[in-house]
Tab-separated table of C-alpha atoms and ligand atoms in Angstrom:
chain	number	residue	atom	x	y	z
A	1	UNK	CA	-0.085	-0.023	-0.153
A	2	UNK	CA	1.462	3.250	-0.814
A	3	UNK	CA	0.983	6.744	1.446
A	4	UNK	CA	-1.857	8.086	-0.690
A	5	UNK	CA	-5.588	7.671	0.720
A	6	UNK	CA	-4.349	6.741	4.133
A	7	UNK	CA	-4.776	8.589	7.518
A	8	UNK	CA	-3.204	9.122	11.042
A	9	UNK	CA	-5.272	10.247	13.795
A	10	UNK	CA	-3.449	12.047	16.637
A	11	UNK	CA	-4.434	12.774	20.166
A	12	UNK	CA	-2.452	15.955	21.480
A	13	UNK	CA	-2.608	15.471	25.314
A	14	UNK	CA	-3.051	18.568	27.385
A	15	UNK	CA	-1.564	21.077	25.010
A	16	UNK	CA	-2.762	24.019	27.023
A	17	UNK	CA	-0.740	22.780	30.107
A	18	UNK	CA	2.403	21.042	28.499
A	19	UNK	CA	3.646	22.913	25.729
A	20	UNK	CA	7.013	24.533	26.997
A	21	UNK	CA	9.414	25.539	24.505
A	22	UNK	CA	6.600	25.114	21.569
A	23	UNK	CA	6.710	21.311	21.873
A	24	UNK	CA	3.484	21.372	19.888
A	25	UNK	CA	5.918	21.842	16.869
A	26	UNK	CA	6.507	18.088	16.934
A	27	UNK	CA	2.717	17.526	16.183
A	28	UNK	CA	2.890	20.089	13.418
A	29	UNK	CA	5.948	18.292	12.072
A	30	UNK	CA	4.192	15.047	11.921
A	31	UNK	CA	1.037	16.751	10.481
A	32	UNK	CA	3.163	18.364	7.558
A	33	UNK	CA	5.465	15.507	6.637
A	34	UNK	CA	2.179	13.265	6.264
A	35	UNK	CA	0.383	16.070	4.273
A	36	UNK	CA	3.190	16.404	1.918
A	37	UNK	CA	2.968	12.814	1.272
A	38	UNK	CA	-1.052	12.788	0.771
A	39	UNK	CA	-1.435	11.351	4.094
A	40	UNK	CA	-4.608	12.596	5.891
A	41	UNK	CA	-4.057	13.664	9.424
A	42	UNK	CA	-6.638	14.333	12.271
A	43	UNK	CA	-5.589	15.983	15.457
A	44	UNK	CA	-7.680	15.889	18.495
A	45	UNK	CA	-6.499	18.171	21.399
A	46	UNK	CA	-7.374	16.259	24.752
A	47	UNK	CA	-7.631	18.855	27.757
A	48	UNK	CA	-8.607	18.154	31.370
A	49	UNK	CA	-12.037	16.555	31.720
A	50	UNK	CA	-11.819	15.210	28.144
A	51	UNK	CA	-12.488	11.387	27.325
A	52	UNK	CA	-9.818	9.496	25.167
A	53	UNK	CA	-11.196	6.828	22.653
A	54	UNK	CA	-8.190	4.852	22.199
A	55	UNK	CA	-9.893	3.032	19.254
A	56	UNK	CA	-9.504	6.132	17.438
A	57	UNK	CA	-6.098	7.182	17.998
A	58	UNK	CA	-2.747	5.723	16.294
A	59	UNK	CA	-0.398	8.551	17.805
A	60	UNK	CA	-0.318	10.363	21.208
A	61	UNK	CA	1.818	13.310	21.708
A	62	UNK	CA	2.499	14.989	25.152
A	63	UNK	CA	4.857	17.912	25.661
A	64	UNK	CA	7.098	19.297	28.395
A	65	UNK	CA	6.110	21.680	31.205
A	66	UNK	CA	6.955	23.218	34.746
A	67	UNK	CA	6.279	21.185	37.819
A	68	UNK	CA	2.850	23.054	38.500
A	69	UNK	CA	1.490	22.113	35.120
A	70	UNK	CA	2.646	18.593	35.520
A	71	UNK	CA	0.942	18.227	38.802
A	72	UNK	CA	-2.470	18.830	37.101
A	73	UNK	CA	-1.716	16.723	34.127
A	74	UNK	CA	-0.631	13.752	36.376
A	75	UNK	CA	-3.927	13.648	38.047
A	76	UNK	CA	-5.939	13.719	34.842
A	77	UNK	CA	-3.503	11.038	33.264
A	78	UNK	CA	-4.331	8.621	36.036
A	79	UNK	CA	-8.119	8.463	34.777
A	80	UNK	CA	-6.745	7.402	31.408
A	81	UNK	CA	-3.878	4.825	32.707
A	82	UNK	CA	-5.586	1.541	31.852
A	83	UNK	CA	-6.849	2.752	28.581
A	84	UNK	CA	-3.583	3.997	27.553
A	85	UNK	CA	-1.576	1.017	28.713
A	86	UNK	CA	-4.226	-0.884	26.241
A	87	UNK	CA	-3.111	1.580	23.661
A	88	UNK	CA	0.426	0.699	24.289
A	89	UNK	CA	-0.317	-3.040	23.779
A	90	UNK	CA	-1.969	-2.282	20.442
A	91	UNK	CA	1.330	-0.721	19.327
A	92	UNK	CA	-0.007	2.960	19.320
A	93	UNK	CA	2.917	5.464	18.940
A	94	UNK	CA	3.483	7.825	21.775
A	95	UNK	CA	6.057	10.785	21.954
A	96	UNK	CA	6.530	12.329	25.126
A	97	UNK	CA	8.875	15.305	25.533
A	98	UNK	CA	10.486	16.117	29.058
A	99	UNK	CA	7.772	16.668	31.751
A	100	UNK	CA	5.357	14.662	29.685
A	101	UNK	CA	8.077	11.923	29.347
A	102	UNK	CA	8.462	11.912	33.179
A	103	UNK	CA	4.659	11.314	33.685
A	104	UNK	CA	4.737	8.187	31.455
A	105	UNK	CA	7.095	6.588	34.068
A	106	UNK	CA	6.166	5.327	37.302
A	107	UNK	CA	6.664	8.751	39.163
A	108	UNK	CA	8.316	12.180	39.313
A	109	UNK	CA	9.604	13.436	42.311
A	110	UNK	CA	9.786	17.455	42.334
A	111	UNK	CA	12.033	19.264	44.548
A	112	UNK	CA	9.178	20.466	46.351
A	113	UNK	CA	5.714	18.951	47.058
A	114	UNK	CA	4.047	15.770	46.569
A	115	UNK	CA	5.404	13.100	44.247
A	116	UNK	CA	3.633	12.876	40.999
A	117	UNK	CA	2.279	9.250	40.157
A	118	UNK	CA	3.072	8.478	36.611
A	119	UNK	CA	1.100	5.861	34.369
A	120	UNK	CA	3.754	3.396	33.993
A	121	UNK	CA	3.900	3.123	30.253
A	122	UNK	CA	7.745	3.362	30.785
A	123	UNK	CA	9.603	1.467	33.318
A	124	UNK	CA	11.257	4.585	34.492
A	125	UNK	CA	11.129	6.776	37.379
A	126	UNK	CA	12.272	10.570	37.864
A	127	UNK	CA	13.541	12.491	40.783
A	128	UNK	CA	14.632	16.206	40.906
A	129	UNK	CA	18.314	16.681	40.953
A	130	UNK	CA	20.270	19.727	42.416
A	131	UNK	CA	21.405	20.900	39.027
A	132	UNK	CA	19.268	22.234	36.096
A	133	UNK	CA	20.553	20.762	33.003
A	134	UNK	CA	20.078	23.360	30.164
A	135	UNK	CA	21.833	23.294	26.867
A	136	UNK	CA	22.284	21.538	23.591
A	137	UNK	CA	22.277	17.814	23.249
A	138	UNK	CA	23.602	15.499	20.501
A	139	UNK	CA	22.944	11.717	21.065
A	140	UNK	CA	23.245	8.656	18.968
A	141	UNK	CA	20.497	6.337	18.225
A	142	UNK	CA	21.049	2.801	16.855
A	143	UNK	CA	17.669	2.013	15.241
A	144	UNK	CA	17.565	4.737	12.791
A	145	UNK	CA	19.737	6.503	10.103
A	146	UNK	CA	21.328	8.921	10.191
A	147	UNK	CA	22.089	7.919	13.776
A	148	UNK	CA	22.535	11.381	15.226
A	149	UNK	CA	19.691	13.207	17.262
A	150	UNK	CA	19.789	16.864	18.261
A	151	UNK	CA	17.887	18.994	20.561
A	152	UNK	CA	17.767	21.200	23.610
A	153	UNK	CA	17.490	20.179	27.100
A	154	UNK	CA	16.052	22.047	30.252
A	155	UNK	CA	15.225	19.781	33.102
A	156	UNK	CA	16.089	19.126	36.883
A	157	UNK	CA	14.587	15.826	36.795
A	158	UNK	CA	16.889	12.732	36.694
A	159	UNK	CA	15.324	9.816	35.084
A	160	UNK	CA	16.410	6.292	35.380
A	161	UNK	CA	14.947	3.594	33.251
A	162	UNK	CA	14.802	-0.235	33.972
A	163	UNK	CA	13.476	-3.725	32.600
A	164	UNK	CA	12.349	-3.847	29.000
A	165	UNK	CA	12.350	-0.050	28.697
A	166	UNK	CA	15.505	1.038	26.856
A	167	UNK	CA	17.099	4.338	25.991
A	168	UNK	CA	16.309	5.780	22.619
A	169	UNK	CA	20.002	7.093	22.355
A	170	UNK	CA	23.482	7.605	24.018
A	171	UNK	CA	24.490	10.993	24.857
A	172	UNK	CA	27.522	12.501	23.050
A	173	UNK	CA	27.103	16.245	24.047
A	174	UNK	CA	24.948	17.431	26.908
A	175	UNK	CA	23.272	15.378	29.910
A	176	UNK	CA	20.450	13.236	28.823
A	177	UNK	CA	18.409	11.195	31.330
A	178	UNK	CA	20.472	11.720	34.329
A	179	UNK	CA	23.726	13.331	33.458
A	180	UNK	CA	25.378	9.841	34.781
A	181	UNK	CA	24.662	6.971	32.528
A	182	UNK	CA	25.103	8.498	29.109
A	183	UNK	CA	21.430	7.410	28.361
A	184	UNK	CA	18.892	9.824	26.534
A	185	UNK	CA	15.259	9.183	26.538
A	186	UNK	CA	13.279	5.776	26.795
A	187	UNK	CA	11.407	3.465	24.779
A	188	UNK	CA	9.158	0.614	25.217
A	189	UNK	CA	7.296	-1.097	22.177
A	190	UNK	CA	6.192	2.180	20.347
A	191	UNK	CA	6.410	4.444	23.360
A	192	UNK	CA	9.072	7.098	23.189
A	193	UNK	CA	10.213	9.557	25.619
A	194	UNK	CA	13.080	12.160	25.217
A	195	UNK	CA	14.320	15.150	26.999
A	196	UNK	CA	14.894	16.904	23.499
A	197	UNK	CA	13.077	20.086	23.085
A	198	UNK	CA	13.723	22.328	20.038
A	199	UNK	CA	10.997	21.252	19.008
A	200	UNK	CA	12.667	17.623	18.759
A	201	UNK	CA	11.056	16.431	15.449
A	202	UNK	CA	11.661	19.422	12.888
A	203	UNK	CA	15.421	18.936	13.398
A	204	UNK	CA	15.317	15.163	13.389
A	205	UNK	CA	12.898	14.468	10.215
A	206	UNK	CA	14.336	10.907	10.059
A	207	UNK	CA	13.035	9.951	13.605
A	208	UNK	CA	9.778	11.984	12.804
A	209	UNK	CA	9.182	9.570	9.555
A	210	UNK	CA	10.068	6.781	11.983
A	211	UNK	CA	7.123	7.520	14.236
A	212	UNK	CA	4.914	8.199	11.191
A	213	UNK	CA	5.742	4.821	9.762
A	214	UNK	CA	5.080	2.968	13.184
A	215	UNK	CA	1.849	4.926	13.443
A	216	UNK	CA	0.690	3.672	9.782
A	217	UNK	CA	1.794	0.192	10.603
A	218	UNK	CA	-0.289	0.311	13.745
A	219	UNK	CA	-3.460	1.347	11.823
A	220	UNK	CA	-3.159	-0.664	8.548
A	221	UNK	CA	-1.127	-3.696	10.035
A	222	UNK	CA	1.262	-3.466	7.062
A	223	UNK	CA	4.393	-1.568	5.933
A	224	UNK	CA	3.477	1.483	4.140
A	225	UNK	CA	6.335	3.128	1.970
A	226	UNK	CA	6.692	6.913	2.637
A	227	UNK	CA	7.915	8.866	-0.396
A	228	UNK	CA	11.102	10.777	0.249
A	229	UNK	CA	10.857	14.494	0.933
A	230	UNK	CA	13.337	17.419	0.302
A	231	UNK	CA	14.770	17.562	3.670
A	232	UNK	CA	17.442	20.037	2.625
A	233	UNK	CA	16.468	22.798	5.297
A	234	UNK	CA	15.710	20.092	8.013
A	235	UNK	CA	19.119	18.544	7.381
A	236	UNK	CA	21.018	22.030	7.683
A	237	UNK	CA	19.120	22.743	11.047
A	238	UNK	CA	20.020	19.233	12.253
A	239	UNK	CA	23.629	19.374	11.069
A	240	UNK	CA	24.441	22.906	12.574
A	241	UNK	CA	23.406	21.352	15.959
A	242	UNK	CA	25.443	18.320	15.832
A	243	UNK	CA	28.184	18.403	18.425
A	244	UNK	CA	27.168	21.918	19.127
A	245	UNK	CA	27.904	22.673	22.809
A	246	UNK	CA	26.606	26.383	23.099
B	1	LIG	N1	9.536	20.009	35.491
B	1	LIG	C1	10.536	19.069	34.726
B	1	LIG	C2	11.887	19.355	35.304
B	1	LIG	O1	12.378	20.307	35.539
B	1	LIG	C3	10.245	18.992	33.387
B	1	LIG	C4	10.654	20.299	32.685
B	1	LIG	C5	10.501	20.333	31.157
B	1	LIG	O2	9.515	19.653	30.781
B	1	LIG	N2	11.316	21.182	30.447
B	1	LIG	O3	12.679	18.394	35.092
């Protein structure tokens, strides 16, 4: 099947609360890279109080945010924990950035206040550290080509991953999950978490296409070839950040 006359349905989780550093640019990137290929995209914003029909969605996105916004979203996510775990079992794609990533683990313990319970889509936990990691990141991912991933991090949370959850990349420049074990991000099945803001996907079009392919496979249960796009500008943006420290 080619990529004409196919659709991807996206649930953008809590964009009013978790959209720090314009993380919604990731949703825009998926939308445009699909539309440039003739793939229809439907995007629903899911806000506090909304229901989530997991039968509808192929792709879920949740952005980053400050501790206060995370507290509100953490409470909401608990209502959808079982349904979203079912979505993971049905190979739906999740992309979670920073604060959203932290909430897909078991918990996030901020510097002050209560521990925020996560929904455990990733076997990971996060505890606030004493240093805020701020700066450019270059990391190497072994399941896509080109292997480099670039972005910008700003977090005090230190994330540790366990079990069947694996990192998405190895840090070359920057701190990543915790500044100690050289891991960046986390993956379990088609759930991807990363600390890379930027937004992440516009400067990593190869990763965007990887996620689009997974979402199409989840919906149509077969490989759907993505036609190549002219990524001249995306590649320039990517390459100028590779190994950039400041
Ligand atoms: N509040 C979280 C932290 O500081 C997440 C920040 C973010 O999403 N950029 O680690």
